[in-house]
mmCIF file of C-alpha atoms and ligand atoms in Angstrom:
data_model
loop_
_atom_site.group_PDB
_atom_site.id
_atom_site.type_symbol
_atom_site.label_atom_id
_atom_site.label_comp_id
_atom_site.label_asym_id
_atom_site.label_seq_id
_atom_site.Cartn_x
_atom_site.Cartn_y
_atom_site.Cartn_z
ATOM 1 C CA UNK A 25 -70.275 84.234 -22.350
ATOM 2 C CA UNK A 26 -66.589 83.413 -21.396
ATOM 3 C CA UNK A 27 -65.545 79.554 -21.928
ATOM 4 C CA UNK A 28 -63.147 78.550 -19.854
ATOM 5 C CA UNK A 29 -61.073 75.239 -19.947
ATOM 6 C CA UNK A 30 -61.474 72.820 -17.232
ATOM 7 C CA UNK A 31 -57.853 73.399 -16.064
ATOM 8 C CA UNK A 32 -59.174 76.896 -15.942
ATOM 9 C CA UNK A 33 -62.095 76.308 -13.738
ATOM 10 C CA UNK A 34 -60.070 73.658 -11.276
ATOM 11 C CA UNK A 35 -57.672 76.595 -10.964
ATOM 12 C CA UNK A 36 -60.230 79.347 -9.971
ATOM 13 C CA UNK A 37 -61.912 76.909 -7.747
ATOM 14 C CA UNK A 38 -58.711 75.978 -5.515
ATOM 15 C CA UNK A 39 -58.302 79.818 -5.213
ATOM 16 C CA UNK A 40 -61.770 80.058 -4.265
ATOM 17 C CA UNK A 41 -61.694 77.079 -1.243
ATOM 18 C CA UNK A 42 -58.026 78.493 -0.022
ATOM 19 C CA UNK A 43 -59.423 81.708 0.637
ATOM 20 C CA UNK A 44 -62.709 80.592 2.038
ATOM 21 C CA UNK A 45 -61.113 78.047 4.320
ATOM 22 C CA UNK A 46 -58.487 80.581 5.784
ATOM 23 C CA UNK A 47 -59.749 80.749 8.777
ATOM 24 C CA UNK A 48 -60.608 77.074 9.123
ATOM 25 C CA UNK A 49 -60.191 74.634 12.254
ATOM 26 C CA UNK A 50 -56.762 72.737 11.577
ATOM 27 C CA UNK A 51 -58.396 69.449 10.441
ATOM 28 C CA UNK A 52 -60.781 70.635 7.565
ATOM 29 C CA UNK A 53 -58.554 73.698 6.240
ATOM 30 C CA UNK A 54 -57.644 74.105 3.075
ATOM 31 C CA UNK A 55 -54.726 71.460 3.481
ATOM 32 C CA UNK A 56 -57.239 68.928 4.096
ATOM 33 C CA UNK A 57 -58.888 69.467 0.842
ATOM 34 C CA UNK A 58 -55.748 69.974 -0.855
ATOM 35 C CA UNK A 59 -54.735 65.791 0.545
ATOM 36 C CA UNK A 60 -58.145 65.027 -0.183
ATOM 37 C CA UNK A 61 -57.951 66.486 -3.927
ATOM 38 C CA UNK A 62 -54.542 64.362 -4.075
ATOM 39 C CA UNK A 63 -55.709 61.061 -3.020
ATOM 40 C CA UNK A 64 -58.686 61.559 -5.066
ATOM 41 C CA UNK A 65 -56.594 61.822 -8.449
ATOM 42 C CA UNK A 66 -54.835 59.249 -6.961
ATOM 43 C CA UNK A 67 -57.824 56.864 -6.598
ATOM 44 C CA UNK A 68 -58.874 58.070 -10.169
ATOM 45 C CA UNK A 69 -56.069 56.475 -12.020
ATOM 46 C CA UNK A 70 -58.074 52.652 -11.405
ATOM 47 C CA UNK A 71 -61.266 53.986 -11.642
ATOM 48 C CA UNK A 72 -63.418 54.606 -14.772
ATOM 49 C CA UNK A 73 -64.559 58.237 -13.985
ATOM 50 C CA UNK A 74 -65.140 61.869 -15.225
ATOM 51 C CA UNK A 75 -62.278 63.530 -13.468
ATOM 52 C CA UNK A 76 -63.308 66.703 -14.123
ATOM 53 C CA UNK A 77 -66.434 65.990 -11.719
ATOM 54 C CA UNK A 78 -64.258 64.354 -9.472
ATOM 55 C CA UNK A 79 -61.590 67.424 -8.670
ATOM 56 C CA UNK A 80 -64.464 69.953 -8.337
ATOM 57 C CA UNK A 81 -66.102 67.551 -5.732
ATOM 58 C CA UNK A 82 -62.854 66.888 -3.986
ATOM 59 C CA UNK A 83 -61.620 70.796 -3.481
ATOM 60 C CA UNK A 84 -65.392 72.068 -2.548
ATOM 61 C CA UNK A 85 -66.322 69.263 -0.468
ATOM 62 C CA UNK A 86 -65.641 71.203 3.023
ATOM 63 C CA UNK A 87 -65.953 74.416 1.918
ATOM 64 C CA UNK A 88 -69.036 74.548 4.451
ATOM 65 C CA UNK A 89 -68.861 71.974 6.799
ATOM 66 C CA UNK A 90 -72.026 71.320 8.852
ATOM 67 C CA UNK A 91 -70.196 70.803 12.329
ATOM 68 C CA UNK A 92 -68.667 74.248 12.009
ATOM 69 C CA UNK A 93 -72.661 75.661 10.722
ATOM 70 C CA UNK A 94 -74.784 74.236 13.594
ATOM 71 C CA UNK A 95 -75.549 71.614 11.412
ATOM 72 C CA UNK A 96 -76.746 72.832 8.939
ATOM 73 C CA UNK A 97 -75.621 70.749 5.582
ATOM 74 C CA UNK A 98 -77.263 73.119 2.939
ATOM 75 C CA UNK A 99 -74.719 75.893 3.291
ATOM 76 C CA UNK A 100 -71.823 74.059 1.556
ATOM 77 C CA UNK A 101 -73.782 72.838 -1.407
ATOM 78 C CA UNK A 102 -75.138 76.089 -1.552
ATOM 79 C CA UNK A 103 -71.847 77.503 -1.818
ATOM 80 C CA UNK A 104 -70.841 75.420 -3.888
ATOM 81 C CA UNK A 105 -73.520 75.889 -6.581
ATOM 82 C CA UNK A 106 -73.427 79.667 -6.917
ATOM 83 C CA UNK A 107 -69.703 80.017 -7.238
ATOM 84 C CA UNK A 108 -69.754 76.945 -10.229
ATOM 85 C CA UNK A 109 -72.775 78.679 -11.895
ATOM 86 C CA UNK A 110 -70.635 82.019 -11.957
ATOM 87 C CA UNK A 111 -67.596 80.314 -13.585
ATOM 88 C CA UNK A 112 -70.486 78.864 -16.390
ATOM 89 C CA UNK A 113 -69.972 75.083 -15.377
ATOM 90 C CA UNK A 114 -72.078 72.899 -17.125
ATOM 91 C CA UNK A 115 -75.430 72.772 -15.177
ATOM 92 C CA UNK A 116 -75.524 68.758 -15.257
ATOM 93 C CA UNK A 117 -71.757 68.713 -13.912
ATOM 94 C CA UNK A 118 -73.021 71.041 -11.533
ATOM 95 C CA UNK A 119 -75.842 68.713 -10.423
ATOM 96 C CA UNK A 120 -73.223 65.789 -9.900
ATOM 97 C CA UNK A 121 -71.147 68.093 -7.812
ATOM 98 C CA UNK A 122 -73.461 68.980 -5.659
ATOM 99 C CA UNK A 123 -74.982 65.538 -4.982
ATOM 100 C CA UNK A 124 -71.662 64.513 -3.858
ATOM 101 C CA UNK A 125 -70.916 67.103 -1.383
ATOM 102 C CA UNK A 126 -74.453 66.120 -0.132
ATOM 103 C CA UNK A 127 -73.567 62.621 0.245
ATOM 104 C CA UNK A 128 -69.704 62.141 0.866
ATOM 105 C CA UNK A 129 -70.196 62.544 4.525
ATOM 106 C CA UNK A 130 -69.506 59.626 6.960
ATOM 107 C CA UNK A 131 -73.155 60.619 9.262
ATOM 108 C CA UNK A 132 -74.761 60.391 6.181
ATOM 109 C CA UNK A 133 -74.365 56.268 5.913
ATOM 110 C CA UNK A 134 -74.757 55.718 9.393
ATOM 111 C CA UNK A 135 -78.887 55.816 9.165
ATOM 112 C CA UNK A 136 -78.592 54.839 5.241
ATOM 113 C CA UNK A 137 -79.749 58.547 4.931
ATOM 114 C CA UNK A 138 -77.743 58.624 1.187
ATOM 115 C CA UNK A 139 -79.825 58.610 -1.485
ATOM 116 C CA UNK A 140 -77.551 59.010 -4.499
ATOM 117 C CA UNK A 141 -74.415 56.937 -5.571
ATOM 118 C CA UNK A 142 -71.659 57.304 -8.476
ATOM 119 C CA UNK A 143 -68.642 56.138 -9.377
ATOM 120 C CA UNK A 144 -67.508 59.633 -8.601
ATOM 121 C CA UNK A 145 -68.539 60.026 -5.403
ATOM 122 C CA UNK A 146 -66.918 56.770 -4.389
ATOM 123 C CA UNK A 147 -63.757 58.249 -5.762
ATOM 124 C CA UNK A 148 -63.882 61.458 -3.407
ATOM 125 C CA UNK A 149 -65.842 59.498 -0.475
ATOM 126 C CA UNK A 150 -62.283 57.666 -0.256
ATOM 127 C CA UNK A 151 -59.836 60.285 -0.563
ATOM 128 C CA UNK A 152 -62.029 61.878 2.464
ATOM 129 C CA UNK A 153 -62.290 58.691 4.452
ATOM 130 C CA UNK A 154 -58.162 58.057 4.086
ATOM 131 C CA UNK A 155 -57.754 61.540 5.394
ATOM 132 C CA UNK A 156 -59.890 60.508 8.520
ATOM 133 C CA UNK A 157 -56.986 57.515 9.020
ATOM 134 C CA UNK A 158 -53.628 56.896 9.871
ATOM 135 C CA UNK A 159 -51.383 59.611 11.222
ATOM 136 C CA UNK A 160 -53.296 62.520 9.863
ATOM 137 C CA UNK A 161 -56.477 61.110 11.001
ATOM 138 C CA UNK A 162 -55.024 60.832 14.247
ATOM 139 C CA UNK A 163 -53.459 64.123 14.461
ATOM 140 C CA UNK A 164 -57.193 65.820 12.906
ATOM 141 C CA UNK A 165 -59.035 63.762 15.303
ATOM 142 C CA UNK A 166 -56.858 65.254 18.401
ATOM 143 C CA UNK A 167 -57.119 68.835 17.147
ATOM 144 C CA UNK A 168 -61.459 68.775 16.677
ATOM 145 C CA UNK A 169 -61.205 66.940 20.040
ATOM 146 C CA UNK A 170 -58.989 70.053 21.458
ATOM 147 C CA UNK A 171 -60.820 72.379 19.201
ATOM 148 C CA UNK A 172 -64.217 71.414 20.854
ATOM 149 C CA UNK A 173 -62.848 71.354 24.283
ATOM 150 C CA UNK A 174 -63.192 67.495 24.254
ATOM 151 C CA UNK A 175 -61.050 65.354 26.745
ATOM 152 C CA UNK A 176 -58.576 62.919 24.955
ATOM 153 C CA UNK A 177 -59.692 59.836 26.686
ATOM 154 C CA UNK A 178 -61.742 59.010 29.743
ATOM 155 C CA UNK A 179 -61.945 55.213 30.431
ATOM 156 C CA UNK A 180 -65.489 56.045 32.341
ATOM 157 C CA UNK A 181 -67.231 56.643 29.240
ATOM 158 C CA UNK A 182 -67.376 53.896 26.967
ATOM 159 C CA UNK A 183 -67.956 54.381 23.016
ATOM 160 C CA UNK A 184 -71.120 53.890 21.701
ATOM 161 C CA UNK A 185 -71.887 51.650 18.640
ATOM 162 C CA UNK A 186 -75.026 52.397 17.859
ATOM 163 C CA UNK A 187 -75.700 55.923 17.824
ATOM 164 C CA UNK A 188 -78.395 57.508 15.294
ATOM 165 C CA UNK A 189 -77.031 60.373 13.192
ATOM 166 C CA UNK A 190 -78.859 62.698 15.081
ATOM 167 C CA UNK A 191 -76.667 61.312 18.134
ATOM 168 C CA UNK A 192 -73.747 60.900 16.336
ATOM 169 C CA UNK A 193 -73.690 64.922 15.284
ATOM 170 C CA UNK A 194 -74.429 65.949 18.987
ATOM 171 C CA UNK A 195 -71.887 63.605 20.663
ATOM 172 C CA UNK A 196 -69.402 65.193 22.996
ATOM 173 C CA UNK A 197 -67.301 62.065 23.792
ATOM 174 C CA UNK A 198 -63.502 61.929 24.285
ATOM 175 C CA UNK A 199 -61.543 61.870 20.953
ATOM 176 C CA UNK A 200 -60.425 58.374 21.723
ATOM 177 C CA UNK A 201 -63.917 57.197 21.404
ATOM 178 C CA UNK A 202 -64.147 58.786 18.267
ATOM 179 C CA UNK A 203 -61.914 56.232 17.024
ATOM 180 C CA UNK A 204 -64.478 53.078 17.503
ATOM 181 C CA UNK A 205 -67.142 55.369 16.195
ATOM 182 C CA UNK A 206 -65.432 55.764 13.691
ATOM 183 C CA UNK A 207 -61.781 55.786 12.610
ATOM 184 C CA UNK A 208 -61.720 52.077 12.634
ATOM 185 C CA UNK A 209 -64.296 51.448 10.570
ATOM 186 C CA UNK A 210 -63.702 53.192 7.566
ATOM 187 C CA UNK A 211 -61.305 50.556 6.493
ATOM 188 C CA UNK A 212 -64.383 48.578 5.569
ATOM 189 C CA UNK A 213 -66.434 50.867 3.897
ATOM 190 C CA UNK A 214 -63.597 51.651 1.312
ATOM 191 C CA UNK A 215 -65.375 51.547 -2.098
ATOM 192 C CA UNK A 216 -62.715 51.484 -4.198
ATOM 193 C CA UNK A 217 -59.011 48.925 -5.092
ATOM 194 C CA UNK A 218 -56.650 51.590 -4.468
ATOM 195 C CA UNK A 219 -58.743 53.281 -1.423
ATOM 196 C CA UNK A 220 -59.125 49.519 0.094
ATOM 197 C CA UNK A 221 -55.043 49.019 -0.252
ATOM 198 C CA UNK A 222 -54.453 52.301 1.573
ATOM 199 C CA UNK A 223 -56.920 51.841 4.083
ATOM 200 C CA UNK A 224 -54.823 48.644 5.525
ATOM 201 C CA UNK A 225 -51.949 50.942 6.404
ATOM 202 C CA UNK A 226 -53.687 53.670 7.936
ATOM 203 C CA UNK A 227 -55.750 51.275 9.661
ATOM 204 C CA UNK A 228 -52.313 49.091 11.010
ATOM 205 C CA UNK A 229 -50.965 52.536 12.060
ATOM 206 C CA UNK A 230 -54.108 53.424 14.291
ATOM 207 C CA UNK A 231 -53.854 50.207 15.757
ATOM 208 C CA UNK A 232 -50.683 50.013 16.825
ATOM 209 C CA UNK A 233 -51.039 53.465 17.918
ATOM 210 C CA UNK A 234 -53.928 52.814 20.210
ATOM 211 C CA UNK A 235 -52.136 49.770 21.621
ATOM 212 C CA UNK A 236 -49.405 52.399 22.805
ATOM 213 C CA UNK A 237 -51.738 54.684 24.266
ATOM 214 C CA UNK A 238 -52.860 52.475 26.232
ATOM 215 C CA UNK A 239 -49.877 50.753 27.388
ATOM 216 C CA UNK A 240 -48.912 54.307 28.095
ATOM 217 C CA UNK A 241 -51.400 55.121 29.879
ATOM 218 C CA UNK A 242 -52.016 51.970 32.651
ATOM 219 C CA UNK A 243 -47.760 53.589 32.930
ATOM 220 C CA UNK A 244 -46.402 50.180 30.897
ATOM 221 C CA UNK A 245 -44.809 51.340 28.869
HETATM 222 P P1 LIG B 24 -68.505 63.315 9.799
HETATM 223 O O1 LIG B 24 -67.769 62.298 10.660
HETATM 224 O O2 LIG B 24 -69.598 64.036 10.515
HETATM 225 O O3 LIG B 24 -68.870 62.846 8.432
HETATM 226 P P2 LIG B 24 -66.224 64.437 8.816
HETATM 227 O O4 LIG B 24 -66.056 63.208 8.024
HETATM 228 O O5 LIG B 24 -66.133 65.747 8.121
HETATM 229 O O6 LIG B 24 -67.514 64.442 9.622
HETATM 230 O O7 LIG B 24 -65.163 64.405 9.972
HETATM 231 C C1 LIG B 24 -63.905 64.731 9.581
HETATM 232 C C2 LIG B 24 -62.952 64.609 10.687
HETATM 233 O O8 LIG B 24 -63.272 65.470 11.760
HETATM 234 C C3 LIG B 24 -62.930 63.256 11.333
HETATM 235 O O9 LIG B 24 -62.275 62.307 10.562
HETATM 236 C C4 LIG B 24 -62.187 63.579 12.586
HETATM 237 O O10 LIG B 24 -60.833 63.774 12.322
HETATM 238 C C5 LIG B 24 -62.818 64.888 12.941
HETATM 239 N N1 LIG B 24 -63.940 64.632 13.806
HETATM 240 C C6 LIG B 24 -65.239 64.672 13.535
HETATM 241 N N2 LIG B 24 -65.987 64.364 14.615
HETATM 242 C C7 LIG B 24 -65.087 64.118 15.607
HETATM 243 C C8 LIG B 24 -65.183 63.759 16.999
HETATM 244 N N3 LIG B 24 -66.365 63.558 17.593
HETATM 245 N N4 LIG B 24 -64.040 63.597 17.693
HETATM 246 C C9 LIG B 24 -62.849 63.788 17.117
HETATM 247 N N5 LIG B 24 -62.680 64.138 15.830
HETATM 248 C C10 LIG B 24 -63.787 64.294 15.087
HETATM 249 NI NI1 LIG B 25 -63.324 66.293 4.317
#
């Protein structure tokens, strides 16, 4: 049996994601994971956490996304499992992995549908979340909304606050709305210092940026 370092595995596993995500939609390509991986290590330097855990969590974390699988969330994880077992990981870091792919997702707290919580997963849950904010959260929200043949904003259809998960996963809303559904209120479900801090400028920059749109579009600016 071949035992290969950490660096080693982290190595073999960004291979891995780049060339699974090729073909991926612009907002959860292999970029994203790369700025997720990034503000995950990031996050890591005032957390108390096995890093190790943490990077394989952050670069296979959309390497099956269920909006692009009909839903279906068991494809990722599933992914994720066999390629780790090939490269002989550790079956318990394994297990961690996989629990947070299962969990990091933002659907997943909206019914209180996550069952599992570590200090790890909080780590990766806010390098994901940042992603979803600021001006690349803006620019990934535009290009699902385009990608799914979504209209940017239509002031006849209001967002909706209280959606179940099943709702939230079918919704076909304007982008715009996407940002009350969502985008804005990530900023309070940071779990972590450094994710909190640079959740307030993301969050700023959305805001202002709305405000624009708007103004923009009643032709006020
Ligand atoms: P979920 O919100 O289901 O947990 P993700 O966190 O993977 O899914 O979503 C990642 C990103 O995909 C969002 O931050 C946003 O940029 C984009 N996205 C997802 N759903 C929508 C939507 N309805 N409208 C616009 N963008 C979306
Ligand atoms: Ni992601």
């Amino acid at each position: 049996m071949s035992m290969k370092t950490d660096t080693a595995i982290v190595l073999k596993t960004q291979e891995f994601v780049k060339l699974k995500l090729a073909n991926a939609e612009g907002g959860h390509d292999w970029f994203h994971t790369l700025r997720v991986y990034n503000n995950a290590l990031r996050i890591s330097k005032t957390e108390q956490v096995n890093l190790f855990v943490v990077e394989l969590a952050a670069l296979l974390h959309d390497i099956a996304d269920s909006k692009f699988y009909n839903g279906d969330d068991t494809v990722g994880p599933k992914i994720a499992r066999e390629f780790l077992f090939s490269l002989n990981v550790d079956s318990l870091i394994i297990e961690h992995v996989i629990r947070i792919i299962e969990n990091i997702s933002f659907n997943k707290s909206i019914d209180n549908s996550t069952l599992f919580v570590s200090e790890e997963l909080k780590v990766v849950q806010d390098a994901d979340r940042l992603d979803a904010m600021g001006a690349i959260g803006i620019a990934r929200a535009f290009n699902y909304g385009g990608y799914k043949n979504r209209a940017i904003h239509n002031p006849d259809i209001r967002p909706n606050l209280d959606m179940s998960r099943a709702e939230y996963k079918a919704s076909t809303a304007p982008t715009i709305n996407h940002f009350y559904e969502k985008l804005l209120l990530l900023k309070n479900q940071m779990n972590t210092r450094t994710g909190k801090l640079l959740a307030e400028g993301r969050h700023a920059f959305m805001e202002s940026y709305l405000k624009q749109f708007y103004s923009e579009w009643q032709g006020k600016s």
